[in-house]
Short mmCIF file of C-alpha atoms in Angstrom, two decimals:
data_model
loop_
_atom_site.label_atom_id
_atom_site.label_comp_id
_atom_site.label_asym_id
_atom_site.label_seq_id
_atom_site.Cartn_x
_atom_site.Cartn_y
_atom_site.Cartn_z
CA MET A 1 219.58 128.10 130.69
CA ARG A 2 221.07 130.78 132.94
CA ILE A 3 218.49 132.25 135.33
CA ALA A 4 218.76 135.14 137.78
CA ILE A 5 216.14 135.53 140.53
CA ALA A 6 215.43 138.79 142.39
CA SER A 7 213.28 139.20 145.47
CA PHE A 8 212.28 142.15 147.64
CA SER A 9 211.03 140.79 150.98
CA ASP A 10 212.01 138.13 153.50
CA ARG A 11 209.19 135.89 152.31
CA GLY A 12 210.12 136.54 148.69
CA TYR A 13 213.78 135.78 149.32
CA ALA A 14 212.89 132.46 150.98
CA LEU A 15 210.75 131.55 147.97
CA GLY A 16 213.51 132.67 145.60
CA GLU A 17 216.07 130.48 147.36
CA ARG A 18 213.76 127.45 147.23
CA LEU A 19 213.08 128.11 143.57
CA LYS A 20 216.79 128.47 142.83
CA GLN A 21 217.57 125.13 144.46
CA ALA A 22 214.72 123.44 142.59
CA LEU A 23 215.85 124.88 139.25
CA VAL A 24 219.47 123.82 139.86
CA ALA A 25 218.25 120.31 140.67
CA GLU A 26 216.59 120.25 137.23
CA GLY A 27 219.81 121.23 135.46
CA TYR A 28 219.46 125.01 135.19
CA GLU A 29 222.09 127.54 136.23
CA ALA A 30 220.44 129.82 138.78
CA GLU A 31 221.28 132.54 141.28
CA ALA A 32 219.08 134.34 143.82
CA THR A 33 219.51 137.89 145.15
CA ARG A 34 217.63 139.98 147.72
CA CYS A 35 217.30 143.50 146.31
CA GLY A 36 216.76 146.60 148.42
CA ALA A 37 217.62 146.78 152.13
CA ASN A 38 221.32 145.83 152.15
CA GLY A 39 221.21 144.44 148.63
CA PRO A 40 221.49 146.13 145.21
CA ARG A 41 218.77 148.34 143.78
CA VAL A 42 216.50 146.42 141.45
CA GLY A 43 217.37 148.63 138.47
CA GLU A 44 221.09 148.10 138.96
CA TRP A 45 220.62 144.37 139.50
CA THR A 46 218.56 144.06 136.32
CA ALA A 47 220.93 146.13 134.18
CA ALA A 48 223.92 144.06 135.31
CA ARG A 49 222.27 140.79 134.23
CA PHE A 50 219.90 141.65 131.39
CA SER A 51 222.26 140.79 128.53
CA LYS A 52 224.18 138.09 130.40
CA VAL A 53 221.45 135.62 131.36
CA ASP A 54 218.70 133.77 129.53
CA ALA A 55 215.95 134.57 132.01
CA LEU A 56 215.07 136.91 134.86
CA ILE A 57 212.58 135.90 137.54
CA PHE A 58 211.17 138.62 139.79
CA VAL A 59 209.65 137.37 143.05
CA GLY A 60 207.28 140.29 143.41
CA SER A 61 204.72 142.21 141.41
CA VAL A 62 204.50 142.34 137.62
CA GLY A 63 204.82 146.11 137.94
CA ILE A 64 208.27 145.81 139.52
CA ALA A 65 209.39 143.52 136.71
CA VAL A 66 208.07 145.81 133.99
CA ARG A 67 209.67 148.96 135.42
CA ALA A 68 212.99 147.17 135.92
CA VAL A 69 213.32 145.84 132.38
CA ALA A 70 211.62 148.63 130.40
CA PRO A 71 214.74 150.81 129.87
CA LEU A 72 216.72 147.78 128.64
CA LEU A 73 214.40 146.29 126.04
CA VAL A 74 215.82 145.70 122.55
CA GLY A 75 213.52 143.24 120.77
CA LYS A 76 211.79 139.88 121.10
CA SER A 77 214.59 138.04 119.30
CA VAL A 78 217.26 139.09 121.82
CA ASP A 79 215.59 140.06 125.10
CA PRO A 80 215.77 137.46 127.89
CA ALA A 81 212.72 135.73 129.25
CA VAL A 82 211.07 137.60 132.11
CA VAL A 83 208.79 135.93 134.65
CA ALA A 84 207.13 137.36 137.76
CA VAL A 85 205.89 135.26 140.68
CA ASP A 86 204.25 136.82 143.73
CA ASP A 87 206.07 136.27 147.01
CA SER A 88 203.27 134.00 148.25
CA GLY A 89 203.83 131.71 145.29
CA ARG A 90 200.22 131.90 144.08
CA HIS A 91 200.70 133.06 140.50
CA ALA A 92 203.60 132.82 138.04
CA VAL A 93 203.22 135.28 135.14
CA SER A 94 204.99 135.23 131.77
CA VAL A 95 205.93 138.90 131.28
CA LEU A 96 208.34 139.12 128.33
CA SER A 97 209.79 136.97 125.51
CA GLY A 98 207.19 134.29 125.96
CA HIS A 99 208.01 132.33 122.82
CA ILE A 100 211.52 132.97 121.49
CA GLY A 101 212.97 133.71 124.92
CA GLY A 102 211.16 130.79 126.53
CA ALA A 103 209.27 132.74 129.22
CA ASN A 104 206.05 130.78 128.68
CA ALA A 105 207.79 127.45 129.16
CA LEU A 106 209.74 128.80 132.14
CA THR A 107 206.52 130.09 133.68
CA GLU A 108 205.06 126.59 133.50
CA THR A 109 208.22 125.24 135.15
CA VAL A 110 208.13 127.85 137.92
CA ALA A 111 204.46 127.09 138.53
CA ARG A 112 205.18 123.38 138.78
CA LEU A 113 208.08 123.88 141.19
CA THR A 114 206.29 126.37 143.46
CA GLY A 115 202.68 125.18 143.25
CA ALA A 116 201.66 128.46 141.61
CA VAL A 117 199.09 128.95 138.87
CA ALA A 118 200.79 129.70 135.54
CA VAL A 119 199.50 132.82 133.77
CA VAL A 120 200.32 132.97 130.04
CA THR A 121 198.64 135.63 127.90
CA THR A 122 200.19 135.33 124.42
CA ALA A 123 197.41 135.02 121.83
CA THR A 124 198.49 131.74 120.26
CA ASP A 125 198.80 130.04 123.64
CA VAL A 126 195.43 131.35 124.84
CA ALA A 127 193.78 130.17 121.61
CA GLY A 128 195.60 126.83 121.62
CA VAL A 129 197.22 127.68 118.26
CA PHE A 130 200.64 126.32 117.28
CA ALA A 131 203.36 128.87 118.14
CA VAL A 132 205.92 128.61 115.36
CA ASP A 133 208.56 130.71 117.13
CA THR A 134 208.54 128.58 120.28
CA TRP A 135 208.79 125.43 118.17
CA ALA A 136 211.60 126.84 116.02
CA VAL A 137 213.76 127.71 119.03
CA ALA A 138 213.13 124.30 120.59
CA ASN A 139 214.30 122.68 117.34
CA ASP A 140 217.55 124.67 117.16
CA MET A 141 216.52 126.98 114.34
CA VAL A 142 217.47 130.61 113.88
CA ILE A 143 214.54 132.92 113.20
CA ALA A 144 216.05 135.06 110.46
CA ASN A 145 213.27 137.66 110.31
CA PRO A 146 211.29 137.77 113.57
CA SER A 147 209.02 140.53 112.24
CA ALA A 148 207.38 137.89 110.00
CA ILE A 149 206.17 135.86 112.99
CA LYS A 150 203.19 138.18 113.42
CA GLN A 151 201.91 137.44 109.90
CA VAL A 152 202.10 133.68 110.44
CA SER A 153 200.43 133.86 113.86
CA SER A 154 197.72 136.17 112.50
CA ARG A 155 196.86 133.69 109.75
CA ALA A 156 196.69 130.85 112.24
CA LEU A 157 194.53 132.82 114.68
CA ALA A 158 192.18 133.79 111.84
CA GLY A 159 191.78 130.15 110.85
CA GLU A 160 193.58 130.64 107.54
CA ALA A 161 195.95 128.09 106.04
CA VAL A 162 199.65 128.48 106.87
CA ARG A 163 201.69 127.45 103.81
CA PHE A 164 204.93 125.65 104.59
CA THR A 165 208.02 124.36 102.80
CA SER A 166 211.28 122.74 103.89
CA ILE A 167 214.48 121.56 102.23
CA TYR A 168 214.72 118.86 104.91
CA PRO A 169 212.54 115.76 105.40
CA VAL A 170 209.53 116.26 107.66
CA ILE A 171 208.29 113.79 110.27
CA GLY A 172 205.10 114.00 112.25
CA ASN A 173 201.82 115.56 111.14
CA LEU A 174 201.82 119.26 110.33
CA PRO A 175 200.14 121.51 112.91
CA ASN A 176 196.43 122.17 112.45
CA GLY A 177 195.88 124.47 109.49
CA TRP A 178 199.36 124.02 108.01
CA VAL A 179 199.73 122.82 104.42
CA PHE A 180 202.70 122.10 102.16
CA ASP A 181 203.25 124.80 99.54
CA GLY A 182 206.67 125.26 97.98
CA GLU A 183 205.54 127.98 95.56
CA ASN A 184 204.17 130.64 97.89
CA PRO A 185 205.08 129.70 101.47
CA ASP A 186 204.35 131.60 104.66
CA VAL A 187 207.09 129.62 106.44
CA ALA A 188 210.26 128.30 104.81
CA ILE A 189 212.92 126.11 106.45
CA ASP A 190 216.10 126.59 104.48
CA VAL A 191 219.81 127.33 104.93
CA ALA A 192 219.65 129.79 102.01
CA PRO A 193 217.32 132.78 101.62
CA PRO A 194 213.95 131.62 100.26
CA GLY A 195 212.70 133.16 97.04
CA ALA A 196 209.40 134.28 98.57
CA GLU A 197 208.70 136.82 101.32
CA CYS A 198 207.95 134.64 104.33
CA LEU A 199 209.08 133.63 107.78
CA TRP A 200 212.55 132.18 107.24
CA LEU A 201 213.78 129.56 109.69
CA ILE A 202 217.42 128.48 109.48
CA PRO A 203 218.28 125.06 110.94
CA LYS A 204 221.75 124.91 112.49
CA THR A 205 222.82 121.88 110.51
CA TYR A 206 226.33 122.63 109.24
CA VAL A 207 229.69 122.12 110.93
CA LEU A 208 232.70 124.13 109.79
CA GLY A 209 236.07 122.42 109.88
CA ILE A 210 238.91 124.92 109.85
CA GLY A 211 242.66 125.35 109.89
CA CYS A 212 244.61 128.59 109.88
CA ARG A 213 247.99 130.12 110.51
CA LYS A 214 248.89 131.04 114.07
CA GLY A 215 247.72 134.54 114.93
CA THR A 216 245.15 134.86 112.14
CA PRO A 217 242.86 137.77 113.19
CA GLU A 218 239.20 137.20 113.95
CA ALA A 219 238.22 139.65 111.19
CA THR A 220 240.18 137.65 108.60
CA LEU A 221 238.53 134.44 109.72
CA ALA A 222 235.05 136.01 109.67
CA GLY A 223 235.60 137.35 106.14
CA ALA A 224 236.89 134.04 104.82
CA ILE A 225 234.05 132.07 106.40
CA LYS A 226 231.41 134.43 105.03
CA ARG A 227 232.89 134.27 101.55
CA VAL A 228 232.82 130.48 101.53
CA CYS A 229 229.25 130.42 102.87
CA ASP A 230 228.09 132.98 100.32
CA GLU A 231 229.58 130.95 97.47
CA LYS A 232 227.84 127.84 98.84
CA ARG A 233 224.56 129.81 99.26
CA LEU A 234 224.66 128.94 102.92
CA ASP A 235 223.66 131.47 105.56
CA VAL A 236 226.47 131.67 108.12
CA ARG A 237 223.88 131.30 110.89
CA ALA A 238 223.34 127.70 109.75
CA ILE A 239 226.74 126.83 111.24
CA ALA A 240 226.13 124.86 114.42
CA ALA A 241 229.77 124.42 115.44
CA VAL A 242 233.36 125.07 114.41
CA CYS A 243 235.89 122.25 114.67
CA SER A 244 239.66 121.94 114.33
CA ILE A 245 242.72 120.16 115.69
CA ASP A 246 243.64 120.55 119.37
CA LEU A 247 246.74 122.52 118.39
CA LYS A 248 244.27 125.35 117.70
CA LYS A 249 242.19 125.11 120.88
CA ASP A 250 243.54 128.41 122.22
CA GLU A 251 243.88 130.22 118.89
CA PRO A 252 242.65 133.75 119.79
CA GLY A 253 241.02 134.55 116.47
CA LEU A 254 239.08 131.28 116.33
CA VAL A 255 238.00 131.51 119.95
CA ALA A 256 236.84 135.11 119.46
CA TYR A 257 234.93 134.27 116.28
CA CYS A 258 233.06 131.41 117.91
CA GLN A 259 232.20 133.50 120.95
CA LYS A 260 230.91 136.29 118.72
CA MET A 261 228.76 133.88 116.70
CA GLY A 262 227.58 131.98 119.76
CA VAL A 263 228.71 128.57 118.49
CA PRO A 264 230.84 125.93 120.23
CA PHE A 265 234.47 125.49 119.21
CA THR A 266 235.53 121.84 119.43
CA THR A 267 239.00 120.46 118.81
CA TYR A 268 240.28 116.92 118.35
CA SER A 269 243.62 115.19 118.62
CA ALA A 270 245.55 114.23 115.51
CA GLU A 271 244.90 110.58 116.35
CA LYS A 272 241.12 111.06 116.42
CA LEU A 273 241.17 113.01 113.17
CA ALA A 274 243.33 110.41 111.45
CA ALA A 275 240.84 107.71 112.41
CA VAL A 276 237.95 109.39 110.55
CA LYS A 277 236.97 107.30 107.55
CA GLY A 278 236.54 108.91 104.14
CA ASN A 279 238.35 110.27 101.11
CA PHE A 280 240.09 113.50 102.09
CA VAL A 281 242.51 115.85 100.37
CA ALA A 282 245.91 114.89 101.78
CA SER A 283 248.70 117.38 102.40
CA GLY A 284 252.25 116.44 103.30
CA PHE A 285 252.83 119.90 104.75
CA VAL A 286 249.78 119.63 107.03
CA GLN A 287 250.88 116.11 108.02
CA GLU A 288 254.31 117.39 109.01
CA ILE A 289 252.96 120.30 111.05
CA THR A 290 249.94 118.68 112.72
CA GLY A 291 250.47 114.92 112.56
CA VAL A 292 247.43 114.34 110.33
CA ASP A 293 247.11 114.80 106.56
CA ASN A 294 243.95 116.95 106.64
CA VAL A 295 242.41 119.00 109.44
CA CYS A 296 239.46 120.91 108.00
CA GLU A 297 237.66 118.08 106.19
CA ARG A 298 238.26 115.47 108.87
CA SER A 299 237.20 117.75 111.74
CA ALA A 300 234.04 118.83 109.87
CA VAL A 301 232.98 115.22 109.30
CA LEU A 302 233.87 114.15 112.83
CA GLY A 303 232.06 117.11 114.40
CA SER A 304 228.93 116.68 112.32
CA GLY A 305 228.52 112.93 112.21
CA GLY A 306 227.30 113.57 108.68
CA ARG A 307 228.43 114.09 105.11
CA LEU A 308 231.04 116.42 103.66
CA ARG A 309 229.26 119.08 101.59
CA LEU A 310 232.21 121.32 100.72
CA GLY A 311 235.73 119.97 100.48
CA LYS A 312 238.89 121.78 101.45
CA THR A 313 238.71 125.40 100.31
CA ILE A 314 241.37 128.01 101.04
CA VAL A 315 240.58 131.72 101.37
CA ASP A 316 243.15 134.19 102.75
CA SER A 317 245.29 131.27 103.99
CA VAL A 318 242.31 129.87 105.94
CA ALA A 319 241.51 126.23 105.09
CA MET A 320 237.82 125.38 105.45
CA ALA A 321 235.40 122.52 104.84
CA LEU A 322 231.69 122.11 105.52
CA ALA A 323 229.82 118.98 106.60
CA GLU A 324 226.08 118.62 107.18
CA LYS A 325 224.54 116.95 110.21
CA PRO A 326 221.68 114.50 109.69
CA TYR A 327 218.48 116.50 110.26
CA THR A 328 214.72 116.12 110.04
CA VAL A 329 212.01 118.68 110.70
CA ASP A 330 210.09 117.15 113.59
CA PHE A 331 206.48 118.17 114.23
CA SER A 332 205.63 115.16 116.38
CA SER A 333 206.22 116.90 119.73
CA ALA A 334 204.41 120.01 118.49
CA LYS A 335 201.37 117.94 117.66
CA LYS A 336 201.37 116.41 121.12
CA ARG A 337 201.39 119.88 122.73
CA GLU A 338 198.37 120.93 120.65
CA VAL A 339 196.44 117.86 121.78
CA ASP A 340 197.45 118.39 125.40
CA GLU A 341 196.29 122.01 125.29
#
């Protein structure tokens, strides 16, 4: 998590520096800046970082934080987490993107590191009700339609049953008030669009293995990948990673595509790919060029640690294969949080 900290007084800057060091020690990326005086204006500082970091912490009043971020807000699914902590370190307040952005969890962390009291005001947290969006993000799921979160939370807050279905095995007890219902769900976990109108959560469970000609444009790759996913009834957002041979590690189109989609691009040597066990479509031409008989299938299986779901498929001279990672829907940690609360 990338965190930027702004302060506005000597005392605030000292607290911000201590907080930065504590966050870095816990594995976060963090920076601290003194705004005003000889530093940047808070509005300029915020605008320069808003879309580039995962969280903003303002060591000052909630009002400063609100005014700084207000002109930049887009929506709960994309805005960074925003937390405010007073410069005496008495209260840490979750201001924005409490669930999806992780501000509520970060507020608890800031409170623990500074000795502050955490202030979280989202309805589900106040009522001790399971927050599906927080859980989904923690379990590496894409929330396809964030507007549907409100309906699910409203049912839970009203004490109504939340109907749930999943294409993947489920472990742990369902949250309080949740019931299995594959016919008319309120929440569906699936890599393809569910038939009913509901909150759709997409697990990132697929790995794309790929090979292409040198210089293949990003647009060509994006079109080919989407076509293959559409034919497989797989939402492209279910792709957790793209893999290939190390000869392609600096291929501009592939690098650009992965950056645009926000997925890692991993490459392997011919020797590692050749060592992958399985029945793969062999090509003498690919063997001659790369040193291994198949790149897309082998890299997909190696990158996923799972099973090949779509064998070598060629679209617009782009060779692709899809493999699925082992995955279970885990409610065990969610249940523990409910009990703790």
